[in-house]
Coordinates of C-alpha atoms in Angstrom, one line a residue:
Chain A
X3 CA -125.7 -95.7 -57.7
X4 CA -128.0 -93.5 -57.0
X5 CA -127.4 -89.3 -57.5
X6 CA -128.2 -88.8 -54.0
X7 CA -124.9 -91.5 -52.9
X8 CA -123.6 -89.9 -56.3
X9 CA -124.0 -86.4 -55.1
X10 CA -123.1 -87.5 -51.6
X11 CA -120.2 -88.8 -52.7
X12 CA -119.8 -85.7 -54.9
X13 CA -120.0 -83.2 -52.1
X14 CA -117.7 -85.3 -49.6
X15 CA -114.9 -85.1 -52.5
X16 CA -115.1 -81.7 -52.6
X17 CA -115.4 -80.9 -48.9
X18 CA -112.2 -83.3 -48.7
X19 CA -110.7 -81.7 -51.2
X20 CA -111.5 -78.5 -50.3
X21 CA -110.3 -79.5 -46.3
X22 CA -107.4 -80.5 -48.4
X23 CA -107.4 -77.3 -50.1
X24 CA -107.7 -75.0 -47.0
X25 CA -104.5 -76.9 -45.3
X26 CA -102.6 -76.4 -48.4
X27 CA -103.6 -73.0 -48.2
X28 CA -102.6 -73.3 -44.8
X29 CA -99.7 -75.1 -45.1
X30 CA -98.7 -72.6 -48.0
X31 CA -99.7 -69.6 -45.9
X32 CA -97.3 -70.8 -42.8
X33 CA -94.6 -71.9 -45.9
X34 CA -95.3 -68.2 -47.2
X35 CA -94.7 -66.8 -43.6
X36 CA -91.6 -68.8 -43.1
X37 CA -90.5 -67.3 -46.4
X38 CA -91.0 -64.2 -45.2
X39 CA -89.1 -64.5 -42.0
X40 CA -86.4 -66.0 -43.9
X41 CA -86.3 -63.1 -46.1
X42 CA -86.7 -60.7 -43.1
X43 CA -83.9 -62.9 -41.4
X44 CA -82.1 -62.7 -44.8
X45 CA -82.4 -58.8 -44.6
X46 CA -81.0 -58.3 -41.0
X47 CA -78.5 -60.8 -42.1
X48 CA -77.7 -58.4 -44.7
X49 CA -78.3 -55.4 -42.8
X50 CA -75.8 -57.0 -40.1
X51 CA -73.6 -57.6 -42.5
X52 CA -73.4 -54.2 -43.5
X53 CA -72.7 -52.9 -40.3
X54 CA -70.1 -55.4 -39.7
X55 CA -68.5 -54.6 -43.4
X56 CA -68.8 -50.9 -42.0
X57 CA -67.3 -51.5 -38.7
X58 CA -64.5 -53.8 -40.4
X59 CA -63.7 -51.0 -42.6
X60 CA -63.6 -48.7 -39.5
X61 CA -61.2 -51.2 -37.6
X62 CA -59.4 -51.5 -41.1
X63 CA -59.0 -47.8 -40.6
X64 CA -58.2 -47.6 -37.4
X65 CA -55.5 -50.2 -38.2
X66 CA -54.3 -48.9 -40.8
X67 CA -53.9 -45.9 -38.8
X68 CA -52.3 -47.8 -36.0
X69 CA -50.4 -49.2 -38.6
X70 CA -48.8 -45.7 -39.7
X71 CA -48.8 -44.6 -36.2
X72 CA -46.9 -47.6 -35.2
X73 CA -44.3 -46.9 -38.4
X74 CA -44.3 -43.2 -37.1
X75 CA -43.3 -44.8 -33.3
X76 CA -40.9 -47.0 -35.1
X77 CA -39.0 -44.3 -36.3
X78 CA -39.4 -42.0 -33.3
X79 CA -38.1 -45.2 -31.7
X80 CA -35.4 -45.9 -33.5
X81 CA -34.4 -42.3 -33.4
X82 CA -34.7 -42.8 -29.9
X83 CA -32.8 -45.4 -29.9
X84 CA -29.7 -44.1 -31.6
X85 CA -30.0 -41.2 -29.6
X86 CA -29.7 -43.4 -26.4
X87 CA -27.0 -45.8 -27.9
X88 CA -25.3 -42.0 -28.5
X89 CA -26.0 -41.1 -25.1
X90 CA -24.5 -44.4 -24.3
X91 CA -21.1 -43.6 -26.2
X92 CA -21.4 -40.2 -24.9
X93 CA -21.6 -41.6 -21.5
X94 CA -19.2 -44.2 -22.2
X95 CA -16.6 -41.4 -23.5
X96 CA -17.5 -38.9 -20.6
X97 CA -17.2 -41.9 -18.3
X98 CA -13.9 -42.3 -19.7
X99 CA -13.1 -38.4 -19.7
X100 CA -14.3 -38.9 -15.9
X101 CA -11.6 -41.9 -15.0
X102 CA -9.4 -40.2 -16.8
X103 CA -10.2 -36.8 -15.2
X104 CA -10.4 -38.6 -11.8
X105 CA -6.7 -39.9 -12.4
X106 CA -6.0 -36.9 -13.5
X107 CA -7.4 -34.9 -10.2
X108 CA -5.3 -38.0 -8.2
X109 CA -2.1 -37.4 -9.7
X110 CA -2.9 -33.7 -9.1
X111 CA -3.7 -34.3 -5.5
X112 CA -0.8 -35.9 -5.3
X113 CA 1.4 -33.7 -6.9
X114 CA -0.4 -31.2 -4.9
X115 CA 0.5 -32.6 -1.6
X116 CA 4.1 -32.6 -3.1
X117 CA 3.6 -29.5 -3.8
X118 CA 2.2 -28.4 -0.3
X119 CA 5.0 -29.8 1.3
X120 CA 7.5 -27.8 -0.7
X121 CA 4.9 -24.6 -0.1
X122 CA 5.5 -25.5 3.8
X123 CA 8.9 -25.7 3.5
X124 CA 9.5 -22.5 1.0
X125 CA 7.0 -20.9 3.8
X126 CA 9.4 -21.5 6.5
X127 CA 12.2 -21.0 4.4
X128 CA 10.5 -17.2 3.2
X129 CA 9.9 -16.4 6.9
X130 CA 12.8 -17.1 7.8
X131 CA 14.1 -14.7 4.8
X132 CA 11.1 -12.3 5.8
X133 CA 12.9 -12.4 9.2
X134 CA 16.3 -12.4 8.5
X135 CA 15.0 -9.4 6.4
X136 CA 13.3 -7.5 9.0
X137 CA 16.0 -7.8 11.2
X138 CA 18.6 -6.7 8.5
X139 CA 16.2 -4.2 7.9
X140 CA 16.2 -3.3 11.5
X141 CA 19.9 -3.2 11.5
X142 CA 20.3 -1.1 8.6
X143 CA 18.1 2.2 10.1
X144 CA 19.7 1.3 13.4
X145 CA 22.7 1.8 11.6
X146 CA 21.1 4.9 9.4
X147 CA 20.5 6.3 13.3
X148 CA 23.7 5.4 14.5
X149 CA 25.7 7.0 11.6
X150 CA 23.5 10.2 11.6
X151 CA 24.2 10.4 14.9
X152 CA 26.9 9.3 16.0
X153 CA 29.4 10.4 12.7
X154 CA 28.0 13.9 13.7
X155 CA 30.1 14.3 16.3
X156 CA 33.4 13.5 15.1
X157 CA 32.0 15.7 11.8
X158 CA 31.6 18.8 13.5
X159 CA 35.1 18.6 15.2
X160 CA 36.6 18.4 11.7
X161 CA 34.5 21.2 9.9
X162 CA 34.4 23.3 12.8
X163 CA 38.3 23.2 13.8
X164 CA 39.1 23.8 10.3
X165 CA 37.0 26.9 10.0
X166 CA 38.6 27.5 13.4
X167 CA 41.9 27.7 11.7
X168 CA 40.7 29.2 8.6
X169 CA 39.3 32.1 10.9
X170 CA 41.8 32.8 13.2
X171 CA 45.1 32.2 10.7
X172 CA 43.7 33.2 7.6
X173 CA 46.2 36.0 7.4
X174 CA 48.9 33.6 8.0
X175 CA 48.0 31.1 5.3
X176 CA 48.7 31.4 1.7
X177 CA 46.5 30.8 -1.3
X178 CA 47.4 26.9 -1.3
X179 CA 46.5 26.6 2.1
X180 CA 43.4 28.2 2.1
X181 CA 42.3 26.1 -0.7
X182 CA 42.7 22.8 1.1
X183 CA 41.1 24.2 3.9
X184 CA 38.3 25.2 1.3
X185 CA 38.1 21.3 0.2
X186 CA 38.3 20.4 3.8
X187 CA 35.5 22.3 4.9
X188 CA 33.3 21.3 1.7
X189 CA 33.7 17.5 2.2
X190 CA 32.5 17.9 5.9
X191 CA 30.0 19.7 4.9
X192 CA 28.8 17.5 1.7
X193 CA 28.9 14.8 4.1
X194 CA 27.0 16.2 6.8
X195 CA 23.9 16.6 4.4
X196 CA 24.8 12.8 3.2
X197 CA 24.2 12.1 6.7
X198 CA 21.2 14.0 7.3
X199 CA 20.0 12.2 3.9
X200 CA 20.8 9.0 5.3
X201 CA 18.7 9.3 8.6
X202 CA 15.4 10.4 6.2
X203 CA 15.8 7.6 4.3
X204 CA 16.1 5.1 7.3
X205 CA 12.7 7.2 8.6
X206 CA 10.5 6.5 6.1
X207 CA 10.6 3.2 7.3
X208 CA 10.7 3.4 10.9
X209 CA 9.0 6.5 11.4
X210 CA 6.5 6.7 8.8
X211 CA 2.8 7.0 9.9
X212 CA -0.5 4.7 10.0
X213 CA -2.2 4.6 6.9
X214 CA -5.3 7.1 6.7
X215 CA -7.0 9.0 4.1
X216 CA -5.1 11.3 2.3
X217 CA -6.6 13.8 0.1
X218 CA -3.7 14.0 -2.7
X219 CA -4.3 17.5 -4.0
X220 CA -3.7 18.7 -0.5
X221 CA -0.4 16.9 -0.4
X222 CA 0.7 18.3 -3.8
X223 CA -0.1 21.8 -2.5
X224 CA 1.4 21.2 1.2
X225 CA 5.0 20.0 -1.8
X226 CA 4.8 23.4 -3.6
X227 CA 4.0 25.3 -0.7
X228 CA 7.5 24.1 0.3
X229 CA 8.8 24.3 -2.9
X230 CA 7.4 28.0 -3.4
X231 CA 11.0 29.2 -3.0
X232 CA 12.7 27.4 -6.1
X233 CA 9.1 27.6 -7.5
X234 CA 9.6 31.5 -7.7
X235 CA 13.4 31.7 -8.9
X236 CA 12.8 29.4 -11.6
X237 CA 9.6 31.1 -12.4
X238 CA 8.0 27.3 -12.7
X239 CA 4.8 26.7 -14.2
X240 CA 2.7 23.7 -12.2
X241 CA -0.4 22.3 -13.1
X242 CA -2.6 19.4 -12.2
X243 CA -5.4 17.1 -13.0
X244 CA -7.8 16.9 -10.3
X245 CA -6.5 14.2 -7.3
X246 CA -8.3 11.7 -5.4
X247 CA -8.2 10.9 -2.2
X248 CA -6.4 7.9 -1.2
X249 CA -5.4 5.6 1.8
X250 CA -1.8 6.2 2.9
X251 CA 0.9 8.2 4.8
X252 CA 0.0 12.0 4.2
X253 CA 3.4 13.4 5.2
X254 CA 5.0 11.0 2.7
X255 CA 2.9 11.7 0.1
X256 CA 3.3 15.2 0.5
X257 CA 7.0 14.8 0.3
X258 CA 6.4 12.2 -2.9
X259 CA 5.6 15.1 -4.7
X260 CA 8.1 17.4 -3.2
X261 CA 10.8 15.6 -4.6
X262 CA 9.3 14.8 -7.7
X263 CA 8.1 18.0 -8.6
X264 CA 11.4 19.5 -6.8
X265 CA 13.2 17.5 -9.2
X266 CA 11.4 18.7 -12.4
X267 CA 12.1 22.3 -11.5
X268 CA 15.9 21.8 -11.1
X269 CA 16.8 19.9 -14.1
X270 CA 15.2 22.3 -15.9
X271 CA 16.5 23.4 -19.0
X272 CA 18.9 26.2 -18.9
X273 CA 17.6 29.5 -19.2
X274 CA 14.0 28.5 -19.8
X275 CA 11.1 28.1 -17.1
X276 CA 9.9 24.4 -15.9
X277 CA 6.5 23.6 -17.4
X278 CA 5.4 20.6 -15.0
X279 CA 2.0 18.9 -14.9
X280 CA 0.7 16.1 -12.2
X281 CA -2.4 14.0 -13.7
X282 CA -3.5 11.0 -12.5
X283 CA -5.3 7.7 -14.3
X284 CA -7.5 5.8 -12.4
X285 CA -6.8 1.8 -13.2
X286 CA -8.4 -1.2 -11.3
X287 CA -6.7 -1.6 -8.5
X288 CA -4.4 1.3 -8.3
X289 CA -4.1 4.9 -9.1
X290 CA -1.3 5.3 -11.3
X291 CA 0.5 9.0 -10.6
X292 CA 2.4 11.3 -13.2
X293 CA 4.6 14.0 -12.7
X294 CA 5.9 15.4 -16.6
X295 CA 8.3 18.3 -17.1
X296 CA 9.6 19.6 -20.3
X297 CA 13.2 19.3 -18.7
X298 CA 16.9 18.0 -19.2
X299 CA 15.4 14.6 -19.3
X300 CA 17.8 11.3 -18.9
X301 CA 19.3 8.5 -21.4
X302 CA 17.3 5.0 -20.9
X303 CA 20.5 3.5 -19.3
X304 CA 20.3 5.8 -16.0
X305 CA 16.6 4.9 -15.6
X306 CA 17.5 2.1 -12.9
X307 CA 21.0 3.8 -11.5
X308 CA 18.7 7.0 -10.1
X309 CA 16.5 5.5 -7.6
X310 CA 19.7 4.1 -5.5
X311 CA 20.5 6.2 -2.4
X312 CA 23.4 8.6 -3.5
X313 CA 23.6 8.1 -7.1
X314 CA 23.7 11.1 -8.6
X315 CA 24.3 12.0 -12.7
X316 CA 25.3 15.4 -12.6
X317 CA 28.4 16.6 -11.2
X318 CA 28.7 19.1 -8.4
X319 CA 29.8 21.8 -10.9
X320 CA 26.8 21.7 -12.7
X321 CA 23.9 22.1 -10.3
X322 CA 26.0 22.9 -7.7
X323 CA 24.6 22.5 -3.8
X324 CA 21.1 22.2 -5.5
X325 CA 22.4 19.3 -7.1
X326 CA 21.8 17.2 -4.2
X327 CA 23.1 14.2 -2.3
X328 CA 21.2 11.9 -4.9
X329 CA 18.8 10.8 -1.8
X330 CA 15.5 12.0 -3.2
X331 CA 14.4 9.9 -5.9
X332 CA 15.4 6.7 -3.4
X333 CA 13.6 8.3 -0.6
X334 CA 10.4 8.3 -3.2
X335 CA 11.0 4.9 -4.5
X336 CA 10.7 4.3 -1.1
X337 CA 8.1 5.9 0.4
X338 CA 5.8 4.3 -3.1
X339 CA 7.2 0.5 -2.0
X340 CA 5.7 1.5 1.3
X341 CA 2.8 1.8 -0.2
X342 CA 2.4 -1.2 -2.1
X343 CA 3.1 0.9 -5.2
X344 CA 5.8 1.0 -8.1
X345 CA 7.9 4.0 -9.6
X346 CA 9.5 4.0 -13.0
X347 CA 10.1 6.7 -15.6
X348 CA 9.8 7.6 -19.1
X349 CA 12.2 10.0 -20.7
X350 CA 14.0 11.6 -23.5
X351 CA 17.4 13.4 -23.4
X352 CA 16.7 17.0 -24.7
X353 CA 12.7 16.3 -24.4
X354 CA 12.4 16.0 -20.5
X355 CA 11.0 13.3 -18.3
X356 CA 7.6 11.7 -16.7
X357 CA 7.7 10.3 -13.6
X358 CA 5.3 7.5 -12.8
X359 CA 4.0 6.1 -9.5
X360 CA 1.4 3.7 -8.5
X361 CA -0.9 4.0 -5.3
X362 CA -2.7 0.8 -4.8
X363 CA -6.5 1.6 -4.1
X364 CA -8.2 0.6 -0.8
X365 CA -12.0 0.1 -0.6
X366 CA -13.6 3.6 -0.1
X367 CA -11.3 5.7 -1.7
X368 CA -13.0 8.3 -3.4
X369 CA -13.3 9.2 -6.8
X370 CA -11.0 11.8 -8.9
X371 CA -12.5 15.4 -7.7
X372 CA -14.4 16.4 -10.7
Chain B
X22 CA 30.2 55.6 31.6
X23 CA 27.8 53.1 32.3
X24 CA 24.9 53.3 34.5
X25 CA 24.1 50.2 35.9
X26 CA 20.5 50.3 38.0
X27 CA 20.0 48.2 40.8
X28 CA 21.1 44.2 41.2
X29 CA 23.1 43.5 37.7
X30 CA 25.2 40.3 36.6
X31 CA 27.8 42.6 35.2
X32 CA 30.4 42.7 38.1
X33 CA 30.7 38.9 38.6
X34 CA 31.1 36.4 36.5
X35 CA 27.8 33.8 36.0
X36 CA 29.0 30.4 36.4
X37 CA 27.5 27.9 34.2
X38 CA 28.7 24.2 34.3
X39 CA 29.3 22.2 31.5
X40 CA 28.7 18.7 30.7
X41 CA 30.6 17.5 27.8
X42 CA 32.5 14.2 27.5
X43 CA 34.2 15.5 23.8
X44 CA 37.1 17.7 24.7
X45 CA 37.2 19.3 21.0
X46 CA 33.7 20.6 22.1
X47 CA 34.4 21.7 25.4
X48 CA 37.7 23.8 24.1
X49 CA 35.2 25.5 20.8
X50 CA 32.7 26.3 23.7
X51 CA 35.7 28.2 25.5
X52 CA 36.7 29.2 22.3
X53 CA 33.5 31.4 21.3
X54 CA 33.0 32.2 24.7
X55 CA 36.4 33.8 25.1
X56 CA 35.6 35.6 21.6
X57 CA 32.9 37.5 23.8
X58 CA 32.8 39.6 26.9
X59 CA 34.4 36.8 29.1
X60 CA 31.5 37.5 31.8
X61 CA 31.1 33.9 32.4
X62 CA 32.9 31.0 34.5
X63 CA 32.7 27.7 33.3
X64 CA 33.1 24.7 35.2
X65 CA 33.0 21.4 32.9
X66 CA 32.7 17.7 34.2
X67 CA 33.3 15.4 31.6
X68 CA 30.6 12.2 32.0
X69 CA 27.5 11.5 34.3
X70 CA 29.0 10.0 36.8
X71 CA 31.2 13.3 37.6
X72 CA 28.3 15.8 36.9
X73 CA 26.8 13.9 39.7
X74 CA 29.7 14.2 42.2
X75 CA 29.7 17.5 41.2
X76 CA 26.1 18.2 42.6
X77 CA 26.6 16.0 45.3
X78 CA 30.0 17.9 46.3
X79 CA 28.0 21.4 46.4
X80 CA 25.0 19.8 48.8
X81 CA 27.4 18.4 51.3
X82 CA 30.7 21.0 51.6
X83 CA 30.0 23.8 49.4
X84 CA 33.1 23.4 47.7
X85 CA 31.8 23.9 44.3
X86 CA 30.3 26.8 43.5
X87 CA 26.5 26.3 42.6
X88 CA 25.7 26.8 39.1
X89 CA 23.7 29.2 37.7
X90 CA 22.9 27.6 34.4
X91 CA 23.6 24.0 33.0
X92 CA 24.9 23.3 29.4
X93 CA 24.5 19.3 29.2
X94 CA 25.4 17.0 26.4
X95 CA 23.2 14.3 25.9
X96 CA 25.4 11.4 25.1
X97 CA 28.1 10.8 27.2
X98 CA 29.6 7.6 29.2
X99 CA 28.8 6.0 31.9
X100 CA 25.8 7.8 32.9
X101 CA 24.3 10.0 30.2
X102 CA 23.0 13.0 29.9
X103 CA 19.2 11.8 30.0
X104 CA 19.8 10.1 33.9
X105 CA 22.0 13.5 35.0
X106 CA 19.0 15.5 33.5
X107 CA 16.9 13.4 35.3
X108 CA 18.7 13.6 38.6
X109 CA 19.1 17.6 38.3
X110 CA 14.9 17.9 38.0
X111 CA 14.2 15.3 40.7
X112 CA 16.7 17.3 43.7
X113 CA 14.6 19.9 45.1
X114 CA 16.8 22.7 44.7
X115 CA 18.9 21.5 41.8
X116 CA 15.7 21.6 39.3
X117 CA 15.5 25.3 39.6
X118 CA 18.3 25.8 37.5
X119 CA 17.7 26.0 33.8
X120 CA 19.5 23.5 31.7
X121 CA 20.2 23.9 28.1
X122 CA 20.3 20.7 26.8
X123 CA 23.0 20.6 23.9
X124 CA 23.2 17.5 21.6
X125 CA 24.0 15.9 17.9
X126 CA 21.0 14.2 17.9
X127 CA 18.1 15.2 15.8
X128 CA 16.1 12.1 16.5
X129 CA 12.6 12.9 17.7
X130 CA 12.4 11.0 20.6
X131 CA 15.7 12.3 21.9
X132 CA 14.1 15.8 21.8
X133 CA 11.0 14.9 23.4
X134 CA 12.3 12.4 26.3
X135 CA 14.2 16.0 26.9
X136 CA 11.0 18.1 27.3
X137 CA 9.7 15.3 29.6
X138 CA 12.3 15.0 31.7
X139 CA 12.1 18.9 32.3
X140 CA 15.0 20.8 30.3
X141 CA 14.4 23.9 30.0
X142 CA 15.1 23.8 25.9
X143 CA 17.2 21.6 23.8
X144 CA 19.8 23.2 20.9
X145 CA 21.4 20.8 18.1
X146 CA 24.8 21.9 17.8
X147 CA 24.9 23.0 14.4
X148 CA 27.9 21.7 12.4
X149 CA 29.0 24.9 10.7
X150 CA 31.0 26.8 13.2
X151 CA 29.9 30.4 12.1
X152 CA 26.5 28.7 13.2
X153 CA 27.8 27.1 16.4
X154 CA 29.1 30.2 17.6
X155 CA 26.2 32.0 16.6
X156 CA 24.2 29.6 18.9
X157 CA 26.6 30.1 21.9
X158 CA 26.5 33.8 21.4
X159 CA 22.7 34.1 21.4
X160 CA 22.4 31.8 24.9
X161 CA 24.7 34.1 26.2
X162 CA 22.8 37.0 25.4
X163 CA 19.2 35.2 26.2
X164 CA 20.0 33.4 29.5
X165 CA 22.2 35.9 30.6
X166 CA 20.6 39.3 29.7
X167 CA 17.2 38.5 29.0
X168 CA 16.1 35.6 31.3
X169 CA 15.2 36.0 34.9
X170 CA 17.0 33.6 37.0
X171 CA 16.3 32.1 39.8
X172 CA 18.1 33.7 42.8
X173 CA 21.0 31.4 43.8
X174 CA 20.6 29.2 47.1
X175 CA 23.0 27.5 49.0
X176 CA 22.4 24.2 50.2

């Protein structure tokens, strides 16, 4: 072999080898490069795992959260619950409360129409009371009209033919005689005041007046104005609150207080003078009256027995013609039933007596006058 | 001695008539009346219907004599003392004459209806006889001395 073939062959090993070598390097170059992109791939791999550990832990979080949220619900829920199934028994029970209730209002309707029925026949029944009442009533001042009026007469033929004979035969007569004709003459006269008594009380029904405003201070001076006589000779001391003004009949107010403060000056203690004071209290729906004096004053058990026509508690011996028929106090219960009102008194033997009286109030009546 | 001056009532008697159904009334009327100066004749009729015959007797015959006042009772029968009042003040020459209208009644109305129908006033007899003749005593004097009457007229 020669060194040129030698050589030759030499130089083609090592350019084979070396062609060898280069792929190799090639081959190790595109291996190395692969590597690399594994490792790169590797590396995102990692990097997306990362962010997928992160965002797991987030959602763990989240549920977590959801989770204790959702506990929170629970409870709110089961609170919510038990509230409604309370509700429900609530309902259940006010349902029943409402059947019951409803029976309830059914048996009351029922019992209400009953009811009505025996309302419609009491009605009828009271009218026919409030009639037969009216017309008794009716009778009873025709009757007061009648007897004032018509018992006059025959009256006045007894008094006056009596005087008649006291006059003319007095000279004639002896003591006896004249004292019967005394007696005579007294008991026609007593009962001609009865009479005229009579007839005012039957007025203050048929004659009394529309109802107007009635300043009551007015009234109570128009009463002592008439009373100014007694007033004087019993030296009386009056004094009053300041009176409203109210809705009613002023002549029969006026002669309310007459009476009642008439009254108070004659049963007056002995030998003293009347002390009497009017004052008035204003209640809800009525003004409530007083007339006080420091007087006689009455035991409890007359308190009823003076307010009927002709009932009198003194003898004629006592208080004499001032005494009185016993008319006045039933003329005032009267004339305050008229009204809508009430009377009644308080009183003490020995301490003297307050007579009460109730107005009712109408809309517009005026204050006390300050 | 008593001078009297021109036209006075005191030589004749005044006739007055009275209506009054109640005799007792009729006999105290006389009774005070002839207590006074009896200067006065009275005729009585003792309801409506005769007060009316009465009137109607003096416009027809002049048998009555006419009256110079009238004392009239308000209730009396048959006709009453409101319908003879009423009569009297409708006749043309009967309403001159002044009537007293005497009664029991204290009732309102009665006095009023009185006015309207035309008395001339209206006295309650007062119960009390001192009073009664009092009030007969004091028309006397008023109608008879005091008032003016109408001059009489026949029919």
């Amino acid at each position: 072999m020669s060194l040129e073939a030698e050589l030759q062959e030499k130089v083609n090993f090592l350019e084979q080898t070396h062609f060898a070598n280069m792929n190799i390097i090639d081959d190790l170059n595109a291996e190395r490069q692969k590597l690399e992109n594994y490792q790169r791939a590797a590396i995102n791999i990692l990097e997306d795992l990362n962010s997928e550990r992160r965002k797991m832990e987030y959602s763990q979080r989240a549920t977590f959260n959801i989770l204790q949220d959702y506990n929170l619900e629970k409870a709110r829920l089961n609170d919510i619950q038990t509230a409604a199934i309370n509700i429900l028994e609530d309902f259940n029970l006010g349902k029943n409360r409402m059947e019951d209730a409803q029976r309830a209002t059914i048996n009351i309707l029922e019992d209400f129409n009953l009811e009505k029925e025996r309302a419609e026949l009491a009605n009828i029944e009271l009218q026919e009371r409030t009639d037969e009442l009216k017309q008794s009533n009716a009778e009873l001042e025709q009757f007061a009209y009648v007897s004032s009026h018509d018992l006059q007469e025959p009256l006045r033929m007894v008094a006056s033919y009596v005087q008649l004979l006291e006059n003319r035969y007095r000279d004639q007569l002896d003591d006896d005689a004249r004292d019967f004709i005394h007696f005579a003459s007294d008991g026609a006269n007593r009962m001609q005041i009865m009479i005229k008594d009579l007839l005012q009380y039957s007025r203050v029904g048929s004659r009394g007046k529309p109802f107007e405003s009635v300043d009551t201070e007015a009234a109570l001076l128009q009463a002592l104005s008439n009373l100014r006589l007694s007033i004087n000779e019993k030296i009386a001391s009056i004094s009053n609150d300041p009176l409203p003004t109210i809705t009613g009949d002023r002549s029969q107010i006026s002669q309310l207080f007459q009476n009642l403060v008439g009254n108070a000056i004659k049963f007056g203690k002995q030998g003293e003078s009347p002390f009497i004071h009017i004052s008035v209290r204003k209640q809800k729906l009525a003004w409530q009256f007083s007339v006080e004096d420091k007087g006689i004053g009455l035991a409890r058990e007359y308190f009823e027995r003076i307010f009927v026509i002709f009932q009198r508690l003194h003898g004629y011996d006592k208080f004499g013609a001032a005494g009185g028929t016993g008319i006045g106090l039933a003329i005032c219960k009267r004339i305050v039933e008229r009204h809508g009102g009430r009377i009644w008194l308080e009183s003490e033997p020995g301490k003297g007596s307050t007579f009460y009286f109730t107005i009712p109030r109408a809309e517009g009546d005026g204050g006390s006058r300050q | 001695m008593t001078l009297t001056f021109g036209h006075t009532r005191e030589h004749r008697a005044i006739n007055i008539l009275l209506c009054e159904d109640n005799p007792g009334d009729v006999r105290l009327i006389r009774e005070v009346f002839n207590e006074t100066a009896a200067r006065l004749e009275l005729s009585v009729v003792m309801d409506g219907e005769e007060a009316l015959d009465y009137f109607r007797c003096l416009d027809g015959h002049g048998k009555t004599e006419m009256p110079e006042l009238i004392i009239l009772d308000l209730n009396m029968p048959k006709k009453d003392g409101r319908e003879v009042l009423r009569e009297i003040k409708k006749n043309r020459k009967l309403k001159r004459i002044p009537v007293i209208v005497l009664t029991a009644s204290e009732a309102e109305w009665d006095i009023d209806t009185c006015y309207e129908l035309g008395a001339n006033c209206v006295l309650t007899k007062p119960i009390n006889l001192d009073q009664f003749a009092d009030m007969l005593n004091t028309i006397e004097k008023f109608w008879l001395d005091m008032v003016k009457l109408p001059k009489m007229e026949s029919f």
